[in-house]
Short mmCIF file of C-alpha atoms (C1' of nucleotides) in Angstrom, two decimals:
data_model
loop_
_atom_site.label_atom_id
_atom_site.label_comp_id
_atom_site.label_asym_id
_atom_site.label_seq_id
_atom_site.Cartn_x
_atom_site.Cartn_y
_atom_site.Cartn_z
CA MET A 8 50.98 116.16 89.74
CA ASN A 9 53.85 117.32 87.59
CA ILE A 10 56.30 114.80 86.52
CA THR A 11 57.26 116.46 83.35
CA PRO A 12 60.94 116.58 84.08
CA LEU A 13 60.99 112.72 84.55
CA LEU A 14 59.18 112.43 81.24
CA ASN A 15 61.54 114.55 79.52
CA SER A 16 64.43 112.50 80.91
CA ILE A 17 62.78 109.24 79.87
CA SER A 18 62.13 110.72 76.36
CA LYS A 19 65.91 111.01 75.67
CA TYR A 20 65.99 107.29 75.59
CA VAL A 21 62.52 105.92 74.64
CA SER A 22 59.15 107.53 73.58
CA LEU A 23 56.11 106.82 75.51
CA THR A 24 52.57 106.86 74.26
CA ASP A 25 50.00 109.09 76.09
CA LYS A 26 48.48 106.03 77.46
CA GLU A 27 51.72 104.83 78.95
CA ILE A 28 52.46 108.19 80.38
CA GLU A 29 49.15 108.18 82.03
CA TYR A 30 49.89 104.69 83.47
CA LEU A 31 53.10 105.73 84.83
CA GLU A 32 51.58 108.88 86.32
CA SER A 33 49.05 106.71 88.12
CA LYS A 34 51.80 104.41 89.51
CA VAL A 35 54.25 106.94 91.00
CA PHE A 36 53.91 109.79 93.49
CA ILE A 37 55.76 112.94 94.55
CA ARG A 38 56.93 113.33 98.15
CA LYS A 39 58.42 116.50 99.70
CA TYR A 40 61.27 116.26 102.20
CA LEU A 41 62.56 118.85 104.42
CA LYS A 42 66.33 119.59 104.71
CA GLY A 43 67.82 116.93 106.94
CA GLN A 44 65.19 114.28 106.49
CA TYR A 45 66.08 110.70 105.51
CA VAL A 46 64.89 109.08 102.35
CA VAL A 47 66.60 105.82 103.13
CA GLN A 48 68.15 104.75 106.42
CA GLN A 49 70.98 102.15 106.57
CA GLY A 50 69.45 98.96 108.05
CA ASP A 51 66.03 99.59 106.61
CA VAL A 52 64.87 98.00 103.38
CA CYS A 53 64.83 100.53 100.62
CA LYS A 54 61.39 100.58 99.24
CA TYR A 55 61.78 103.23 96.53
CA GLU A 56 63.83 104.45 93.55
CA CYS A 57 63.70 108.14 93.65
CA TYR A 58 63.99 110.84 90.82
CA VAL A 59 64.98 114.23 92.18
CA LEU A 60 62.62 116.86 90.91
CA SER A 61 64.17 119.57 93.12
CA GLY A 62 66.66 119.84 96.01
CA CYS A 63 69.82 117.86 96.66
CA THR A 64 70.55 114.49 98.50
CA LYS A 65 73.75 112.80 99.72
CA THR A 66 73.99 108.98 99.91
CA PHE A 67 76.46 107.90 102.63
CA TYR A 68 77.60 105.14 104.74
CA VAL A 69 78.61 105.03 108.36
CA ASP A 70 81.59 102.70 108.96
CA GLN A 71 82.27 100.59 112.24
CA GLU A 72 84.26 103.49 113.66
CA GLY A 73 81.31 105.79 113.16
CA GLN A 74 82.99 107.68 110.27
CA GLU A 75 80.73 108.88 107.48
CA HIS A 76 81.54 108.36 103.89
CA ILE A 77 79.79 110.06 101.23
CA ILE A 78 79.16 107.88 98.15
CA MET A 79 77.32 110.31 95.92
CA PHE A 80 75.26 113.52 95.70
CA SER A 81 72.06 113.68 93.78
CA ILE A 82 70.66 116.84 92.36
CA GLU A 83 67.88 117.59 89.86
CA ASP A 84 67.25 115.07 87.25
CA TRP A 85 69.44 112.46 88.92
CA TRP A 86 68.27 109.21 90.58
CA THR A 87 68.78 108.12 94.27
CA SER A 88 68.24 105.08 96.35
CA ASP A 89 70.32 102.13 97.74
CA MET A 90 70.13 99.97 94.65
CA GLY A 91 71.51 96.97 96.41
CA SER A 92 68.77 97.14 98.90
CA PHE A 93 66.08 98.01 96.37
CA ILE A 94 66.73 95.05 94.01
CA SER A 95 67.07 92.35 96.64
CA GLN A 96 64.83 93.96 99.22
CA THR A 97 67.43 93.46 101.90
CA PRO A 98 68.67 95.95 104.57
CA ALA A 99 70.21 99.16 103.20
CA ASP A 100 74.00 99.65 103.45
CA PHE A 101 73.48 103.42 102.61
CA ASN A 102 71.70 106.46 104.11
CA VAL A 103 70.02 108.86 101.71
CA GLN A 104 69.59 112.26 103.37
CA CYS A 105 68.22 115.49 101.97
CA LEU A 106 70.66 118.37 102.04
CA GLU A 107 67.94 120.85 100.99
CA ASN A 108 64.33 120.81 101.10
CA SER A 109 63.59 118.42 98.22
CA GLU A 110 60.85 116.97 96.04
CA LEU A 111 61.26 113.38 94.84
CA ILE A 112 59.31 111.35 92.44
CA MET A 113 59.00 107.96 94.19
CA ILE A 114 58.86 104.74 92.32
CA SER A 115 57.90 101.81 94.88
CA HIS A 116 59.23 98.41 94.74
CA ASP A 117 55.61 97.25 94.75
CA VAL A 118 54.87 98.80 91.37
CA VAL A 119 58.13 98.38 89.40
CA ASP A 120 57.25 95.01 88.08
CA ASP A 121 53.92 96.31 86.94
CA LEU A 122 55.51 99.34 85.21
CA TYR A 123 57.97 97.05 83.44
CA ARG A 124 55.10 94.61 82.39
CA GLU A 125 52.82 97.48 81.16
CA ILE A 126 55.54 99.56 79.60
CA PRO A 127 58.35 97.38 78.51
CA LYS A 128 60.15 100.51 77.16
CA LEU A 129 60.91 101.56 80.72
CA GLU A 130 62.96 98.38 81.08
CA ARG A 131 65.18 99.70 78.27
CA PHE A 132 65.25 103.17 79.92
CA PHE A 133 66.42 101.83 83.20
CA ARG A 134 68.78 99.51 81.61
CA LYS A 135 70.55 102.29 79.98
CA ILE A 136 70.39 104.57 83.23
CA VAL A 137 72.05 101.68 85.09
CA GLU A 138 74.65 101.16 82.45
CA ARG A 139 75.71 104.77 82.78
CA ALA A 140 75.75 104.67 86.61
CA PHE A 141 77.83 101.57 86.41
CA VAL A 142 80.26 103.14 83.93
CA ALA A 143 80.57 106.35 86.11
CA SER A 144 81.16 104.21 89.24
CA GLN A 145 84.12 102.19 87.33
CA LYS A 146 85.50 105.47 86.35
CA ARG A 147 85.41 106.77 90.02
CA ILE A 148 87.30 103.60 91.03
CA VAL A 149 89.99 104.51 88.39
CA ARG A 150 90.14 107.90 89.70
CA ASN A 151 90.78 106.73 93.21
CA PHE A 152 93.43 104.50 91.85
CA SER A 153 95.43 106.80 89.86
CA LEU A 154 94.79 110.37 90.86
CA THR A 155 96.27 112.17 93.86
CA ALA A 156 93.79 113.92 96.30
CA LYS A 157 94.47 117.20 94.52
CA GLU A 158 93.83 115.87 91.06
CA GLN A 159 90.62 114.19 92.34
CA TYR A 160 89.39 117.54 93.90
CA LEU A 161 90.20 119.41 90.59
CA TYR A 162 88.23 116.87 88.62
CA PHE A 163 85.42 117.09 90.96
CA ARG A 164 85.33 120.90 90.72
CA GLU A 165 85.47 120.79 86.82
CA GLN A 166 82.84 118.01 86.66
CA TYR A 167 80.29 119.09 89.18
CA PRO A 168 80.62 122.85 89.65
CA LEU A 169 77.00 123.27 90.42
CA ILE A 170 77.19 120.73 93.13
CA GLU A 171 80.44 122.14 94.67
CA GLN A 172 78.59 125.61 95.21
CA ARG A 173 75.50 123.92 97.03
CA ILE A 174 77.47 121.71 99.50
CA PRO A 175 79.80 122.34 102.44
CA GLN A 176 83.23 121.59 101.89
CA TYR A 177 83.62 118.97 104.60
CA MET A 178 81.12 116.91 102.68
CA ILE A 179 83.11 117.18 99.48
CA ALA A 180 86.14 116.03 101.46
CA SER A 181 84.13 112.92 102.53
CA TYR A 182 82.93 112.35 98.96
CA LEU A 183 86.72 112.60 97.75
CA GLY A 184 87.65 110.10 100.61
CA ILE A 185 90.05 112.56 102.30
CA THR A 186 89.81 114.51 105.63
CA LYS A 187 88.31 118.00 105.57
CA GLU A 188 91.67 119.42 106.93
CA PHE A 189 93.46 117.90 104.01
CA LEU A 190 90.94 119.47 101.50
CA SER A 191 91.48 122.74 103.23
CA LYS A 192 95.25 122.44 102.82
CA ILE A 193 94.80 121.48 99.07
CA LYS A 194 92.60 124.57 98.51
CA SER A 195 95.24 126.94 100.15
CA GLN A 196 97.96 125.26 97.97
CA LEU A 197 95.71 125.85 94.93
CA ILE A 198 95.31 129.57 95.76
CA LEU A 199 99.16 129.98 96.32
CA GLU A 200 99.90 128.29 92.92
CA GLN A 201 97.74 130.49 90.67
CA MET B 25 78.18 75.62 69.30
CA ASN B 26 77.55 75.05 73.02
CA ILE B 27 76.27 78.15 74.86
CA THR B 28 74.62 76.13 77.55
CA PRO B 29 76.24 77.91 80.51
CA LEU B 30 75.08 81.29 79.21
CA LEU B 31 71.53 79.83 78.79
CA ASN B 32 71.63 78.47 82.36
CA SER B 33 72.75 81.87 83.61
CA ILE B 34 70.03 83.64 81.62
CA SER B 35 67.40 81.23 82.93
CA LYS B 36 68.04 82.35 86.66
CA TYR B 37 66.41 85.60 85.69
CA VAL B 38 64.06 84.95 82.64
CA SER B 39 62.92 81.96 80.84
CA LEU B 40 63.47 81.80 77.09
CA THR B 41 61.32 79.77 74.51
CA ASP B 42 63.10 77.38 72.23
CA LYS B 43 62.62 79.79 69.41
CA GLU B 44 64.25 82.57 71.47
CA ILE B 45 67.11 80.42 72.18
CA GLU B 46 67.51 79.49 68.61
CA TYR B 47 67.42 83.17 67.68
CA LEU B 48 70.15 83.93 70.40
CA GLU B 49 72.30 81.10 69.22
CA SER B 50 72.00 82.38 65.69
CA LYS B 51 73.28 85.90 66.63
CA VAL B 52 76.28 85.11 68.94
CA PHE B 53 79.38 83.36 68.44
CA ILE B 54 82.27 81.77 70.44
CA ARG B 55 85.83 82.93 70.00
CA LYS B 56 88.86 81.39 71.56
CA TYR B 57 91.77 83.33 72.86
CA LEU B 58 95.29 82.24 73.80
CA LYS B 59 96.84 83.43 77.18
CA GLY B 60 98.10 86.91 76.76
CA GLN B 61 95.81 87.92 73.85
CA TYR B 62 93.64 90.97 74.07
CA VAL B 63 89.89 91.09 73.86
CA VAL B 64 89.68 94.93 74.03
CA GLN B 65 92.39 97.45 73.73
CA GLN B 66 92.41 100.83 75.33
CA GLY B 67 91.84 103.35 72.52
CA ASP B 68 89.79 100.83 70.16
CA VAL B 69 86.13 100.82 70.23
CA CYS B 70 84.85 97.92 72.05
CA LYS B 71 82.52 95.97 69.77
CA TYR B 72 81.48 93.14 71.97
CA GLU B 73 80.11 92.23 75.38
CA CYS B 74 81.68 88.84 76.31
CA TYR B 75 80.50 86.01 78.37
CA VAL B 76 83.35 83.84 79.87
CA LEU B 77 82.77 80.12 78.95
CA SER B 78 86.11 79.16 80.24
CA GLY B 79 89.41 80.89 81.13
CA CYS B 80 90.16 84.19 82.71
CA THR B 81 90.55 87.83 81.90
CA LYS B 82 91.81 90.94 83.55
CA THR B 83 90.39 94.43 82.77
CA PHE B 84 92.95 96.95 83.26
CA TYR B 85 93.83 100.70 82.72
CA VAL B 86 97.23 102.13 81.87
CA ASP B 87 97.66 105.67 83.43
CA GLN B 88 99.69 108.54 82.14
CA GLU B 89 102.89 107.38 84.21
CA GLY B 90 102.50 104.03 82.41
CA GLN B 91 101.25 102.18 85.65
CA GLU B 92 98.82 99.35 85.17
CA HIS B 93 95.68 99.27 87.41
CA ILE B 94 93.55 96.19 87.45
CA ILE B 95 89.92 97.02 87.61
CA MET B 96 88.43 93.52 87.62
CA PHE B 97 89.03 89.82 86.81
CA SER B 98 86.45 87.85 85.06
CA ILE B 99 86.21 83.98 85.35
CA GLU B 100 83.71 81.46 84.18
CA ASP B 101 80.02 82.80 84.07
CA TRP B 102 81.07 86.30 84.37
CA TRP B 103 80.89 89.04 81.76
CA THR B 104 83.62 91.26 80.42
CA SER B 105 83.93 94.24 78.12
CA ASP B 106 84.47 98.08 78.47
CA MET B 107 80.95 98.98 78.96
CA GLY B 108 81.52 102.76 78.64
CA SER B 109 83.07 102.17 75.22
CA PHE B 110 80.42 99.54 74.15
CA ILE B 111 77.34 101.48 74.99
CA SER B 112 78.56 104.74 73.32
CA GLN B 113 80.98 103.28 70.79
CA THR B 114 83.72 105.51 71.81
CA PRO B 115 87.29 104.62 72.35
CA ALA B 116 87.83 102.26 75.32
CA ASP B 117 89.51 103.30 78.42
CA PHE B 118 90.35 99.72 79.44
CA ASN B 119 92.09 96.76 78.16
CA VAL B 120 90.84 93.18 78.57
CA GLN B 121 93.36 90.63 78.29
CA CYS B 122 93.26 86.78 78.78
CA LEU B 123 95.30 85.45 81.56
CA GLU B 124 94.60 81.94 80.47
CA ASN B 125 93.57 80.41 77.22
CA SER B 126 89.89 81.36 77.26
CA GLU B 127 86.54 80.81 75.39
CA LEU B 128 84.25 83.79 75.12
CA ILE B 129 80.83 84.10 73.79
CA MET B 130 80.79 87.30 71.91
CA ILE B 131 77.66 89.52 71.54
CA SER B 132 78.40 92.20 68.84
CA HIS B 133 77.14 95.73 69.17
CA ASP B 134 75.78 95.25 65.69
CA VAL B 135 73.32 92.63 67.03
CA VAL B 136 72.40 93.89 70.45
CA ASP B 137 69.49 95.89 69.31
CA ASP B 138 68.11 93.00 67.29
CA LEU B 139 68.34 90.78 70.19
CA TYR B 140 66.43 93.37 72.37
CA ARG B 141 63.83 93.74 69.82
CA GLU B 142 63.33 90.08 69.16
CA ILE B 143 63.70 88.83 72.81
CA PRO B 144 62.51 91.65 75.09
CA LYS B 145 63.27 89.33 78.02
CA LEU B 146 66.82 89.74 77.36
CA GLU B 147 66.46 93.57 78.13
CA ARG B 148 65.32 92.49 81.71
CA PHE B 149 68.20 89.99 81.99
CA PHE B 150 70.77 92.52 81.05
CA ARG B 151 69.17 95.25 83.25
CA LYS B 152 69.42 92.88 86.25
CA ILE B 153 72.98 91.92 85.43
CA VAL B 154 74.06 95.55 85.27
CA GLU B 155 72.15 96.40 88.41
CA ARG B 156 74.24 93.90 90.17
CA ALA B 157 77.48 95.06 88.56
CA PHE B 158 76.62 98.57 89.72
CA VAL B 159 75.95 97.64 93.16
CA ALA B 160 79.22 95.44 93.45
CA SER B 161 81.10 98.50 92.05
CA GLN B 162 79.66 100.94 94.61
CA LYS B 163 80.50 98.46 97.38
CA ARG B 164 84.00 98.45 96.15
CA ILE B 165 84.19 102.18 96.29
CA VAL B 166 82.95 101.83 100.05
CA ARG B 167 85.72 99.37 100.63
CA ASN B 168 88.36 101.58 99.28
CA PHE B 169 87.17 104.35 101.56
CA SER B 170 86.78 102.45 104.86
CA LEU B 171 89.18 99.47 104.81
CA THR B 172 92.88 99.29 105.34
CA ALA B 173 94.94 97.55 102.61
CA LYS B 174 95.02 94.51 104.86
CA GLU B 175 91.31 94.38 105.39
CA GLN B 176 90.67 94.75 101.72
CA TYR B 177 93.16 91.73 101.02
CA LEU B 178 91.37 89.68 103.45
CA TYR B 179 88.00 90.46 102.01
CA PHE B 180 89.23 89.70 98.59
CA ARG B 181 90.63 86.29 99.65
CA GLU B 182 87.29 85.59 101.36
CA GLN B 183 85.28 86.60 98.44
CA TYR B 184 87.26 85.29 95.56
CA PRO B 185 89.25 82.34 96.82
CA LEU B 186 89.06 80.76 93.36
CA ILE B 187 90.50 83.78 91.60
CA GLU B 188 93.21 84.21 94.17
CA GLN B 189 94.60 80.81 93.26
CA ARG B 190 94.60 81.33 89.50
CA ILE B 191 96.31 84.78 89.48
CA PRO B 192 99.82 85.93 90.37
CA GLN B 193 100.09 88.05 93.55
CA TYR B 194 101.30 91.26 91.82
CA MET B 195 98.05 91.37 89.96
CA ILE B 196 96.03 91.06 93.14
CA ALA B 197 98.13 93.78 94.47
CA SER B 198 97.18 96.01 91.40
CA TYR B 199 93.51 95.02 91.77
CA LEU B 200 93.70 96.10 95.40
CA GLY B 201 95.27 99.33 94.59
CA ILE B 202 98.55 98.72 96.49
CA THR B 203 102.02 97.89 95.49
CA LYS B 204 103.24 94.18 95.23
CA GLU B 205 105.87 94.97 97.85
CA PHE B 206 103.15 96.13 100.33
CA LEU B 207 101.03 92.96 99.70
CA SER B 208 103.97 90.88 100.23
CA LYS B 209 104.41 92.63 103.72
CA ILE B 210 100.69 92.19 104.51
CA LYS B 211 100.94 88.45 103.71
CA SER B 212 104.04 87.95 105.91
CA GLN B 213 102.37 89.96 108.73
CA LEU B 214 99.33 87.70 108.46
CA ILE B 215 101.49 84.48 108.72
CA LEU B 216 103.19 85.85 111.86
CA GLU B 217 99.72 86.69 113.42
CA GLN B 218 98.30 83.23 113.30
"C1'" DA C 7 74.72 142.82 119.54
"C1'" DA C 8 75.74 138.65 121.90
"C1'" DA C 9 75.46 133.68 121.73
"C1'" DT C 10 75.23 129.47 119.69
"C1'" DG C 11 76.38 125.97 116.46
"C1'" DA C 12 78.10 124.88 112.24
"C1'" DT C 13 81.72 125.30 109.13
"C1'" DA C 14 86.74 126.19 107.72
"C1'" DT C 15 91.77 126.83 108.46
"C1'" DT C 16 96.39 126.19 110.35
"C1'" DA C 17 100.16 123.56 112.10
"C1'" DA C 18 102.65 119.86 114.53
"C1'" DA C 19 103.31 115.03 115.09
"C1'" DC C 20 102.31 110.75 113.14
"C1'" DT C 21 101.37 106.51 109.88
"C1'" DA C 22 99.88 103.71 106.12
"C1'" DG C 23 101.56 102.63 102.20
"C1'" DA C 24 105.05 103.99 98.21
"C1'" DT C 25 109.57 103.82 96.31
"C1'" DT C 26 113.97 101.99 95.49
"C1'" DA C 27 117.03 98.49 95.22
"C1'" DA C 28 119.01 94.23 96.21
"C1'" DC C 29 118.13 89.58 96.51
"C1'" DA C 30 115.58 84.93 96.28
"C1'" DT C 31 112.66 81.64 94.32
"C1'" DC C 32 110.43 79.27 90.65
"C1'" DA C 33 109.27 77.57 85.97
"C1'" DT C 34 110.25 76.67 81.52
"C1'" DC C 35 112.95 75.61 77.75
"C1'" DG C 36 117.03 75.07 74.66
"C1'" DC D 2 122.02 70.89 83.19
"C1'" DG D 3 122.39 76.00 83.29
"C1'" DA D 4 120.08 80.18 81.72
"C1'" DT D 5 116.61 83.19 81.17
"C1'" DG D 6 112.46 85.68 82.59
"C1'" DA D 7 108.69 86.01 85.57
"C1'" DT D 8 107.34 86.18 90.20
"C1'" DG D 9 107.96 87.14 95.13
"C1'" DT D 10 110.43 89.03 99.54
"C1'" DT D 11 112.83 92.04 102.53
"C1'" DA D 12 114.43 96.29 104.34
"C1'" DA D 13 115.63 101.25 104.31
"C1'" DT D 14 114.01 105.64 103.17
"C1'" DC D 15 110.36 108.62 101.87
"C1'" DT D 16 105.69 111.05 101.46
"C1'" DA D 17 100.86 111.77 100.93
"C1'" DG D 18 97.28 112.10 103.81
"C1'" DT D 19 95.67 111.39 108.92
"C1'" DT D 20 95.18 112.87 113.69
"C1'" DT D 21 94.83 115.95 117.11
"C1'" DA D 22 93.95 120.25 118.78
"C1'" DA D 23 93.62 125.09 118.73
"C1'" DT D 24 91.68 128.86 116.57
"C1'" DA D 25 88.83 131.48 113.08
"C1'" DT D 26 84.81 132.42 110.27
"C1'" DC D 27 80.14 132.66 109.35
"C1'" DA D 28 75.00 132.28 109.93
"C1'" DT D 29 71.12 132.12 112.69
"C1'" DT D 30 68.58 133.11 116.39
"C1'" DT D 31 67.26 135.60 120.56
#
DNA sequence: AAATGATATTAAACTAGATTAACATCATCG
DNA sequence: CGATGATGTTAATCTAGTTTAATATCATTT
């Protein structure tokens, strides 16, 4: 089992001993998903926090009218799950679905407490990861407030050029909170402008 | 110094020994602010994470056009700061201003590392606090996507009845991301409906 | 190469919410 | 008391983005 990318990611925040690494390896596992498969389904309890080794997922929400709203994409070296469901073990609000064949490192809710007890440094690691996620989420709220759809699209394109290339445009529209038709209009406007 | 409300809040997640409580008390301090005073100013580095003992703050952002957008309100037993600025000690994106005379427990960036080292349980406490904040932030993004302005207002009123009473309507409009005129229209519609 | 399904574009009609501006109410304070 | 500033309302006009629907492109499979 090769969890090296996760270990590298952890080592940016805390340094684990060989023994701790061994313990961590013994408690997590890798799971392969095919394109289209669900990691989490709305309504189920989310049992895992997942680190993306390869591939790509979308986290989305289906509203009462049946409309799909994409909350985030996760690619290599990102985390994915429904944290609300995971931390309180209640039914998930979100779906997580693979957009490509993907390999995820799965941390089960059954073992997180063991992990935190045996490797207190992981508590620090995850605190910092979540702090960053929270800050990013707040910044997104600010963007929703103060940018036009065009500005938000330009921001997305600049920040996540790698993601834009891997994902169909109608999903980017959903992520930006606009219709695919309007994103198409924005893109043709941008072409005329330059 | 009476930090009892903070200790009660901590005790919901982890239990501290008397010695740990003493250490915590020695590292934090209480500061009083008058209505209108700023706890954090956009552009400054945010030095403190603040627990609200009494009073009320708004966290807001002034965009390029000079428009104010309220990100959150904090009342008793909530935390406030610009976390992005605090964790990376870079200039703050947000302002935090007191809407009432307020008393805050201040945790300086200079002491957080000491606190985490001496009281590892605090690392767990803050991890859980931030996890919840992140989940709440994500849910707000969902609401922005899938609810109309009226629905968002009704949700706010239901979730934060205490806050609504303490805060002028135009600030609630700003928090909801709509104009004060439109909120006024929504309210008169609601009166007609019932 | 034809067929199928998924993705993208275009354009017309429509609407939620913004903007502007005038006016109303309320609180506080000299 | 009247005046001042802050807060809230109403209504007309405007616009960013939606809806609907038709068409186009592209990829995959047979």
